[in-house]
Amino acid sequence: MDMNAPVEKVKGVGPKTAEIFAKVNICTVGDLLYYLPRTYENFQAATHISDLTPGKIVVKGKISDLKIIRTKKRGLTITEGVIRDETGAIRTMWFNQPYRAKQFSDEREYYFTGNYELKNGRYALMSPSATLVQDVEARTNDNQSFQPIYSVKNSVKSQNFHKMFNSLRSDFAQIPDLLPITEDAPDFVQAGARAEALFNVHFPDSQDDVMRGRKYLSYEELFELILAAKLNQNENQKLRSLPLRFSASHTKILVENLPFRLTGAQRKATWEILQDLEHEQPMNRLLQGDVGSGKTVVAAIAAAQAAQNGAQTAILAPTAILAMQHFDSLGKIFAELKQRILASKGLNRSMLVDTKVHGKNLSEAQLGTSESKIATATNQKHRTFRFPRIALLTGATPNKKLVKQALKSGEIDVIVGTHALITDDTVFRELGLCIIDEQHRFGVNQRQKLMLKSPAGTAPHLLSMTATPIPRSLQLTIFGDLDCSIIDELPAGRQPITTKIIQETSQRDQLYPKIRELLQKGQQIYWICRLVEDTPTSSATSVKKQAKKVASVFKEAKVGVLYGKMPVEEKDQVMADFAAGKIEILVSTTVVEVGVNVPNANLIVIQDADDYGLAQLHQLRGRVGRGDQPAYCFLLIPGEDKPSKRLQELEKSTDGFYLAEVDLKIRGPGEIYGSLQHGALNLEIANLNDSVMIAQASHHASEFARTPENLECFPELSQRIQKYQQLTTLN
Ligand code: ADP
Ligand code: MG
């Protein structure tokens, strides 16, 4: 079978189906073979209606009395019907699937599979899937009652998939092997194993067949991932970068003159990074630290080491607000450093220069003055201590041209910016270190564009930072090529954040008093809404509506509004006002999610909390508890809905690493890391908790990767690996 043949070659795939397939990346015969059934149904298990008990059931019957009901409250549509067999009748319903009302013929018999459960005081079969009895009987496997169920967003029917696979059935034996069959491979990797596995998942006679097939395919997936990671590692090792020498005295001065004492975890991470920077091989390190754990200062020390070596650092942030904030905190750290050092040497304060360079005062900034190099007391050999000069570059920066000139001529050591850093006309004199904050917010191409700005023939060192921890299981497989530093300790004095789920109807009693208390203490509050304005299609509360309400409830408070589409200057102004305490309650969308740091804000309300993912909620919550006061997070849910598992977990724990593992279990890696990496990472099968299989695949793949030329004999594998290499590389 030619795996690369276009999918149109398969009987039953017409132009219309091909078009739908293209949207879900099924373009070749191989893609179709790897489009696995969503589930399997065992129609043999069908029960008479008179014998039904609650739980997952299959019934065989006819359906009638279909009608659509629209609910007022949440704008849902409910399709209701009655299923009958010769022994009785039951109610059935689907939510938001209005097409169900027209899907069925009164005359024909179907298998209905779903959960039979109590709904509003009566039993009903909830959202069953339906299969024509006639189609089941037309199947060509030996056990007609055991059926794979396929789905493509309701647009290609499962029966059509059955027809396509039936037409390929006799070719399955000719599916070529994919993996290298070497002595490092586990026993089940043998000639013909792939063909058998694919046959087993598409034409199973039993659940056992399915399990065996899936086991092999998940091995394949793990092998590919790990091999991709190993090859990335090999390629990275071939690159050369500027070694950035470590100076003990320099670092000591720096660390001793920080505004705070580094935590043990910060010290360890810093040490790991500074050591990597010394090598000629580019650093490729991920700094993981929960929100508020203090990653910025670690980045600052790394940047200072680069500057000391005469190399430039680019710090890339996903939003202008965040870039500005990094610029401010780095600026403060470096300026304070300078003051302290100069003061300790008894130098005149009037000699101090601003170590910040921005568009606005670029002409005044004393760029390149000799004052930025001062012989340090600790180093007698006339080596100089270099104070990094730092600048900001975002879309809104005035005098971008001047900043870019200064960058090109090397007058700027550290540049903090957004996508503006990536543009072609941003040129560095000697880019030695890239620091990417919230790395998953950038696409592979964007990151690569920045990395290409280092001097010809070199690659910059790369430090990626993230507050969304990657669970260990994933690190070993998908990100096997990465070195990781973890900050798993919060600065001393942080108060735990008390998290509480409350119903909107009880906010007056449970939430308002707390808000009043904080306002009286001069503290500040975030109030997060999903939408900017009310829309007829959603019941979610909007920023604009909520801001009015908040202003009328807390008359004495100064209320501000923030959302992404506001003009940049306005946004910056609001954020600056909030940071300065001029705004007390900030009603905002999730634009404050990433990294914003206002230590006096100690309470966050998240409206319609169930609309967000776990990682995002944890990030939002991380906006508070950044000072030394007790902090609170209130998760509002409408009506009497039971809180989701996500919210309950969030209420229980503030540990980002724990929550990341929970998130992985609830959603699966494909959904989390697929979208984060801006591509479809198809991890449907692999079980990342299967440590035995991971060890087998890791051994097999590592041995194979020792001789990368081997890959030339495996064109299909090579092609598949490339996709993974693109998706999972961090540089
Ligand atoms: P994140 O890891 O979320 O990016 P930040 O770097 O923004 O965290 O740090 C959060 C806050 O903690 C900042 O106000 C920073 O100045 C402060 N901070 C960082 N490290 C320490 C420390 N060791 N001791 C006290 N405060 C610290
Ligand atoms: Mg941060």
mmCIF file of N, CA, C and O in Angstrom, residues 581-641:
data_model
loop_
_atom_site.group_PDB
_atom_site.id
_atom_site.type_symbol
_atom_site.label_atom_id
_atom_site.label_comp_id
_atom_site.label_asym_id
_atom_site.label_seq_id
_atom_site.Cartn_x
_atom_site.Cartn_y
_atom_site.Cartn_z
ATOM 1 N N GLY A 581 -1.714 52.669 42.146
ATOM 2 C CA GLY A 581 -2.774 52.731 43.155
ATOM 3 C C GLY A 581 -3.863 53.748 42.849
ATOM 4 O O GLY A 581 -4.755 53.978 43.653
ATOM 5 N N LYS A 582 -3.802 54.346 41.663
ATOM 6 C CA LYS A 582 -4.836 55.334 41.328
ATOM 7 C C LYS A 582 -6.148 54.654 40.944
ATOM 8 O O LYS A 582 -7.195 55.272 40.938
ATOM 9 N N ILE A 583 -6.069 53.409 40.548
ATOM 10 C CA ILE A 583 -7.271 52.613 40.311
ATOM 11 C C ILE A 583 -7.317 51.551 41.397
ATOM 12 O O ILE A 583 -6.304 50.905 41.667
ATOM 13 N N GLU A 584 -8.498 51.384 42.032
ATOM 14 C CA GLU A 584 -8.572 50.421 43.133
ATOM 15 C C GLU A 584 -9.161 49.077 42.704
ATOM 16 O O GLU A 584 -8.734 48.028 43.160
ATOM 17 N N ILE A 585 -10.177 49.158 41.850
ATOM 18 C CA ILE A 585 -10.727 47.904 41.325
ATOM 19 C C ILE A 585 -10.562 47.922 39.813
ATOM 20 O O ILE A 585 -11.066 48.819 39.132
ATOM 21 N N LEU A 586 -9.846 46.937 39.282
ATOM 22 C CA LEU A 586 -9.626 46.869 37.839
ATOM 23 C C LEU A 586 -10.490 45.757 37.263
ATOM 24 O O LEU A 586 -10.272 44.582 37.557
ATOM 25 N N VAL A 587 -11.501 46.166 36.476
ATOM 26 C CA VAL A 587 -12.336 45.166 35.819
ATOM 27 C C VAL A 587 -11.718 44.914 34.453
ATOM 28 O O VAL A 587 -11.542 45.845 33.667
ATOM 29 N N SER A 588 -11.368 43.663 34.177
ATOM 30 C CA SER A 588 -10.511 43.413 33.024
ATOM 31 C C SER A 588 -10.815 42.067 32.383
ATOM 32 O O SER A 588 -11.373 41.173 33.008
ATOM 33 N N THR A 589 -10.403 41.941 31.125
ATOM 34 C CA THR A 589 -10.398 40.613 30.522
ATOM 35 C C THR A 589 -9.101 39.935 30.951
ATOM 36 O O THR A 589 -8.355 40.472 31.760
ATOM 37 N N THR A 590 -8.806 38.804 30.318
ATOM 38 C CA THR A 590 -7.613 38.066 30.734
ATOM 39 C C THR A 590 -6.318 38.707 30.259
ATOM 40 O O THR A 590 -5.271 38.104 30.384
ATOM 41 N N VAL A 591 -6.366 39.938 29.721
ATOM 42 C CA VAL A 591 -5.100 40.571 29.323
ATOM 43 C C VAL A 591 -4.151 40.694 30.510
ATOM 44 O O VAL A 591 -2.951 40.834 30.327
ATOM 45 N N VAL A 592 -4.670 40.656 31.729
ATOM 46 C CA VAL A 592 -3.768 40.740 32.886
ATOM 47 C C VAL A 592 -3.187 39.378 33.250
ATOM 48 O O VAL A 592 -2.378 39.256 34.153
ATOM 49 N N GLU A 593 -3.620 38.358 32.489
ATOM 50 C CA GLU A 593 -3.245 36.989 32.848
ATOM 51 C C GLU A 593 -1.741 36.792 32.964
ATOM 52 O O GLU A 593 -1.242 36.185 33.897
ATOM 53 N N VAL A 594 -1.036 37.300 31.960
ATOM 54 C CA VAL A 594 0.366 36.932 31.866
ATOM 55 C C VAL A 594 1.261 37.890 32.628
ATOM 56 O O VAL A 594 1.436 39.030 32.249
ATOM 57 N N GLY A 595 1.812 37.409 33.709
ATOM 58 C CA GLY A 595 2.944 38.084 34.323
ATOM 59 C C GLY A 595 2.774 39.420 35.015
ATOM 60 O O GLY A 595 3.695 39.884 35.646
ATOM 61 N N VAL A 596 1.607 40.072 34.883
ATOM 62 C CA VAL A 596 1.499 41.411 35.456
ATOM 63 C C VAL A 596 1.721 41.379 36.970
ATOM 64 O O VAL A 596 1.228 40.512 37.666
ATOM 65 N N ASN A 597 2.483 42.349 37.467
ATOM 66 C CA ASN A 597 2.942 42.308 38.857
ATOM 67 C C ASN A 597 2.559 43.584 39.604
ATOM 68 O O ASN A 597 3.177 44.615 39.435
ATOM 69 N N VAL A 598 1.494 43.521 40.400
ATOM 70 C CA VAL A 598 1.119 44.644 41.258
ATOM 71 C C VAL A 598 0.969 44.097 42.675
ATOM 72 O O VAL A 598 -0.081 43.574 43.041
ATOM 73 N N PRO A 599 2.025 44.193 43.468
ATOM 74 C CA PRO A 599 2.032 43.502 44.770
ATOM 75 C C PRO A 599 0.960 43.985 45.747
ATOM 76 O O PRO A 599 0.641 43.283 46.695
ATOM 77 N N ASN A 600 0.385 45.157 45.513
ATOM 78 C CA ASN A 600 -0.648 45.642 46.429
ATOM 79 C C ASN A 600 -2.042 45.101 46.090
ATOM 80 O O ASN A 600 -3.010 45.349 46.792
ATOM 81 N N ALA A 601 -2.167 44.379 44.989
ATOM 82 C CA ALA A 601 -3.454 43.776 44.633
ATOM 83 C C ALA A 601 -3.552 42.412 45.317
ATOM 84 O O ALA A 601 -2.725 41.540 45.068
ATOM 85 N N ASN A 602 -4.545 42.252 46.157
ATOM 86 C CA ASN A 602 -4.591 41.036 46.974
ATOM 87 C C ASN A 602 -5.869 40.238 46.842
ATOM 88 O O ASN A 602 -6.076 39.270 47.558
ATOM 89 N N LEU A 603 -6.737 40.674 45.924
ATOM 90 C CA LEU A 603 -7.958 39.893 45.739
ATOM 91 C C LEU A 603 -8.277 39.856 44.254
ATOM 92 O O LEU A 603 -8.173 40.872 43.558
ATOM 93 N N ILE A 604 -8.609 38.669 43.776
ATOM 94 C CA ILE A 604 -9.029 38.570 42.374
ATOM 95 C C ILE A 604 -10.359 37.824 42.312
ATOM 96 O O ILE A 604 -10.537 36.813 42.989
ATOM 97 N N VAL A 605 -11.289 38.390 41.543
ATOM 98 C CA VAL A 605 -12.563 37.718 41.328
ATOM 99 C C VAL A 605 -12.561 37.234 39.887
ATOM 100 O O VAL A 605 -12.251 38.007 38.985
ATOM 101 N N ILE A 606 -12.856 35.965 39.664
ATOM 102 C CA ILE A 606 -12.941 35.471 38.293
ATOM 103 C C ILE A 606 -14.384 35.096 38.008
ATOM 104 O O ILE A 606 -14.916 34.131 38.541
ATOM 105 N N GLN A 607 -15.011 35.954 37.217
ATOM 106 C CA GLN A 607 -16.412 35.770 36.851
ATOM 107 C C GLN A 607 -16.518 34.607 35.854
ATOM 108 O O GLN A 607 -15.622 34.437 35.038
ATOM 109 N N ASP A 608 -17.603 33.835 35.902
ATOM 110 C CA ASP A 608 -17.784 32.698 34.991
ATOM 111 C C ASP A 608 -16.537 31.808 34.944
ATOM 112 O O ASP A 608 -16.023 31.465 33.876
ATOM 113 N N ALA A 609 -16.054 31.456 36.114
ATOM 114 C CA ALA A 609 -14.759 30.780 36.235
ATOM 115 C C ALA A 609 -14.692 29.487 35.434
ATOM 116 O O ALA A 609 -13.623 29.083 34.972
ATOM 117 N N ASP A 610 -15.843 28.859 35.225
ATOM 118 C CA ASP A 610 -15.820 27.584 34.518
ATOM 119 C C ASP A 610 -15.501 27.729 33.036
ATOM 120 O O ASP A 610 -15.303 26.745 32.333
ATOM 121 N N ASP A 611 -15.467 28.952 32.543
ATOM 122 C CA ASP A 611 -15.161 29.160 31.133
ATOM 123 C C ASP A 611 -13.662 29.090 30.834
ATOM 124 O O ASP A 611 -13.254 29.204 29.690
ATOM 125 N N TYR A 612 -12.835 28.942 31.857
ATOM 126 C CA TYR A 612 -11.387 28.966 31.634
ATOM 127 C C TYR A 612 -10.755 27.599 31.900
ATOM 128 O O TYR A 612 -11.293 26.802 32.665
ATOM 129 N N GLY A 613 -9.599 27.379 31.306
ATOM 130 C CA GLY A 613 -8.843 26.160 31.572
ATOM 131 C C GLY A 613 -8.066 26.292 32.876
ATOM 132 O O GLY A 613 -7.894 27.391 33.406
ATOM 133 N N LEU A 614 -7.604 25.166 33.364
ATOM 134 C CA LEU A 614 -6.935 25.127 34.663
ATOM 135 C C LEU A 614 -5.664 25.986 34.678
ATOM 136 O O LEU A 614 -5.427 26.764 35.603
ATOM 137 N N ALA A 615 -4.856 25.851 33.640
ATOM 138 C CA ALA A 615 -3.597 26.598 33.600
ATOM 139 C C ALA A 615 -3.876 28.098 33.612
ATOM 140 O O ALA A 615 -3.214 28.868 34.304
ATOM 141 N N GLN A 616 -4.893 28.479 32.868
ATOM 142 C CA GLN A 616 -5.219 29.897 32.774
ATOM 143 C C GLN A 616 -5.730 30.432 34.111
ATOM 144 O O GLN A 616 -5.359 31.524 34.537
ATOM 145 N N LEU A 617 -6.566 29.652 34.782
ATOM 146 C CA LEU A 617 -7.068 30.068 36.096
ATOM 147 C C LEU A 617 -5.913 30.234 37.083
ATOM 148 O O LEU A 617 -5.870 31.182 37.860
ATOM 149 N N HIS A 618 -4.981 29.302 37.012
ATOM 150 C CA HIS A 618 -3.849 29.359 37.924
ATOM 151 C C HIS A 618 -3.004 30.615 37.647
ATOM 152 O O HIS A 618 -2.539 31.289 38.563
ATOM 153 N N GLN A 619 -2.827 30.913 36.377
ATOM 154 C CA GLN A 619 -2.113 32.131 35.979
ATOM 155 C C GLN A 619 -2.819 33.375 36.497
ATOM 156 O O GLN A 619 -2.195 34.289 37.018
ATOM 157 N N LEU A 620 -4.138 33.403 36.300
ATOM 158 C CA LEU A 620 -4.909 34.564 36.747
ATOM 159 C C LEU A 620 -4.779 34.733 38.258
ATOM 160 O O LEU A 620 -4.557 35.819 38.761
ATOM 161 N N ARG A 621 -4.911 33.642 38.949
ATOM 162 C CA ARG A 621 -4.818 33.695 40.404
ATOM 163 C C ARG A 621 -3.443 34.222 40.834
ATOM 164 O O ARG A 621 -3.301 34.892 41.850
ATOM 165 N N GLY A 622 -2.442 33.898 40.041
ATOM 166 C CA GLY A 622 -1.077 34.323 40.342
ATOM 167 C C GLY A 622 -0.882 35.836 40.291
ATOM 168 O O GLY A 622 0.175 36.339 40.656
ATOM 169 N N ARG A 623 -1.884 36.576 39.824
ATOM 170 C CA ARG A 623 -1.773 38.038 39.841
ATOM 171 C C ARG A 623 -1.804 38.558 41.271
ATOM 172 O O ARG A 623 -1.392 39.672 41.547
ATOM 173 N N VAL A 624 -2.382 37.804 42.195
ATOM 174 C CA VAL A 624 -2.442 38.268 43.586
ATOM 175 C C VAL A 624 -1.493 37.431 44.448
ATOM 176 O O VAL A 624 -0.952 36.417 44.004
ATOM 177 N N GLY A 625 -1.317 37.873 45.671
ATOM 178 C CA GLY A 625 -0.414 37.154 46.575
ATOM 179 C C GLY A 625 1.033 37.436 46.245
ATOM 180 O O GLY A 625 1.914 36.636 46.482
ATOM 181 N N ARG A 626 1.320 38.605 45.646
ATOM 182 C CA ARG A 626 2.684 38.918 45.250
ATOM 183 C C ARG A 626 3.359 39.827 46.273
ATOM 184 O O ARG A 626 4.504 40.195 46.114
ATOM 185 N N GLY A 627 2.612 40.219 47.303
ATOM 186 C CA GLY A 627 3.212 41.043 48.351
ATOM 187 C C GLY A 627 3.262 40.243 49.631
ATOM 188 O O GLY A 627 3.367 39.019 49.598
ATOM 189 N N ASP A 628 3.193 40.949 50.767
ATOM 190 C CA ASP A 628 3.289 40.235 52.037
ATOM 191 C C ASP A 628 1.957 40.211 52.774
ATOM 192 O O ASP A 628 1.894 39.957 53.968
ATOM 193 N N GLN A 629 0.862 40.510 52.081
ATOM 194 C CA GLN A 629 -0.461 40.489 52.697
ATOM 195 C C GLN A 629 -1.211 39.215 52.295
ATOM 196 O O GLN A 629 -0.943 38.656 51.239
ATOM 197 N N PRO A 630 -2.166 38.778 53.135
ATOM 198 C CA PRO A 630 -2.972 37.625 52.743
ATOM 199 C C PRO A 630 -3.728 37.928 51.447
ATOM 200 O O PRO A 630 -4.153 39.057 51.238
ATOM 201 N N ALA A 631 -3.873 36.922 50.603
ATOM 202 C CA ALA A 631 -4.532 37.166 49.316
ATOM 203 C C ALA A 631 -5.687 36.191 49.103
ATOM 204 O O ALA A 631 -5.731 35.113 49.694
ATOM 205 N N TYR A 632 -6.615 36.592 48.218
ATOM 206 C CA TYR A 632 -7.840 35.818 48.010
ATOM 207 C C TYR A 632 -8.147 35.689 46.538
ATOM 208 O O TYR A 632 -7.930 36.618 45.755
ATOM 209 N N CYS A 633 -8.698 34.553 46.189
ATOM 210 C CA CYS A 633 -9.189 34.357 44.823
ATOM 211 C C CYS A 633 -10.604 33.808 44.916
ATOM 212 O O CYS A 633 -10.835 32.779 45.548
ATOM 213 N N PHE A 634 -11.554 34.512 44.300
ATOM 214 C CA PHE A 634 -12.940 34.053 44.313
ATOM 215 C C PHE A 634 -13.337 33.601 42.917
ATOM 216 O O PHE A 634 -13.190 34.351 41.947
ATOM 217 N N LEU A 635 -13.795 32.370 42.820
ATOM 218 C CA LEU A 635 -14.210 31.818 41.536
ATOM 219 C C LEU A 635 -15.731 31.858 41.494
ATOM 220 O O LEU A 635 -16.396 31.140 42.242
ATOM 221 N N LEU A 636 -16.277 32.713 40.641
ATOM 222 C CA LEU A 636 -17.731 32.850 40.592
ATOM 223 C C LEU A 636 -18.314 31.884 39.567
ATOM 224 O O LEU A 636 -17.834 31.803 38.437
ATOM 225 N N ILE A 637 -19.359 31.170 39.985
ATOM 226 C CA ILE A 637 -20.080 30.336 39.016
ATOM 227 C C ILE A 637 -21.552 30.706 39.055
ATOM 228 O O ILE A 637 -22.081 31.049 40.101
ATOM 229 N N PRO A 638 -22.190 30.682 37.880
ATOM 230 C CA PRO A 638 -23.585 31.095 37.853
ATOM 231 C C PRO A 638 -24.482 29.989 38.403
ATOM 232 O O PRO A 638 -24.152 28.808 38.305
ATOM 233 N N GLY A 639 -25.590 30.388 38.954
ATOM 234 C CA GLY A 639 -26.669 29.470 39.321
ATOM 235 C C GLY A 639 -26.245 28.321 40.200
ATOM 236 O O GLY A 639 -25.287 28.402 40.959
ATOM 237 N N GLU A 640 -26.938 27.225 40.024
ATOM 238 C CA GLU A 640 -26.760 26.121 40.963
ATOM 239 C C GLU A 640 -25.863 25.024 40.391
ATOM 240 O O GLU A 640 -25.781 23.934 40.931
ATOM 241 N N ASP A 641 -25.170 25.327 39.266
ATOM 242 C CA ASP A 641 -24.294 24.313 38.672
ATOM 243 C C ASP A 641 -23.292 23.799 39.708
ATOM 244 O O ASP A 641 -22.766 24.554 40.502
#
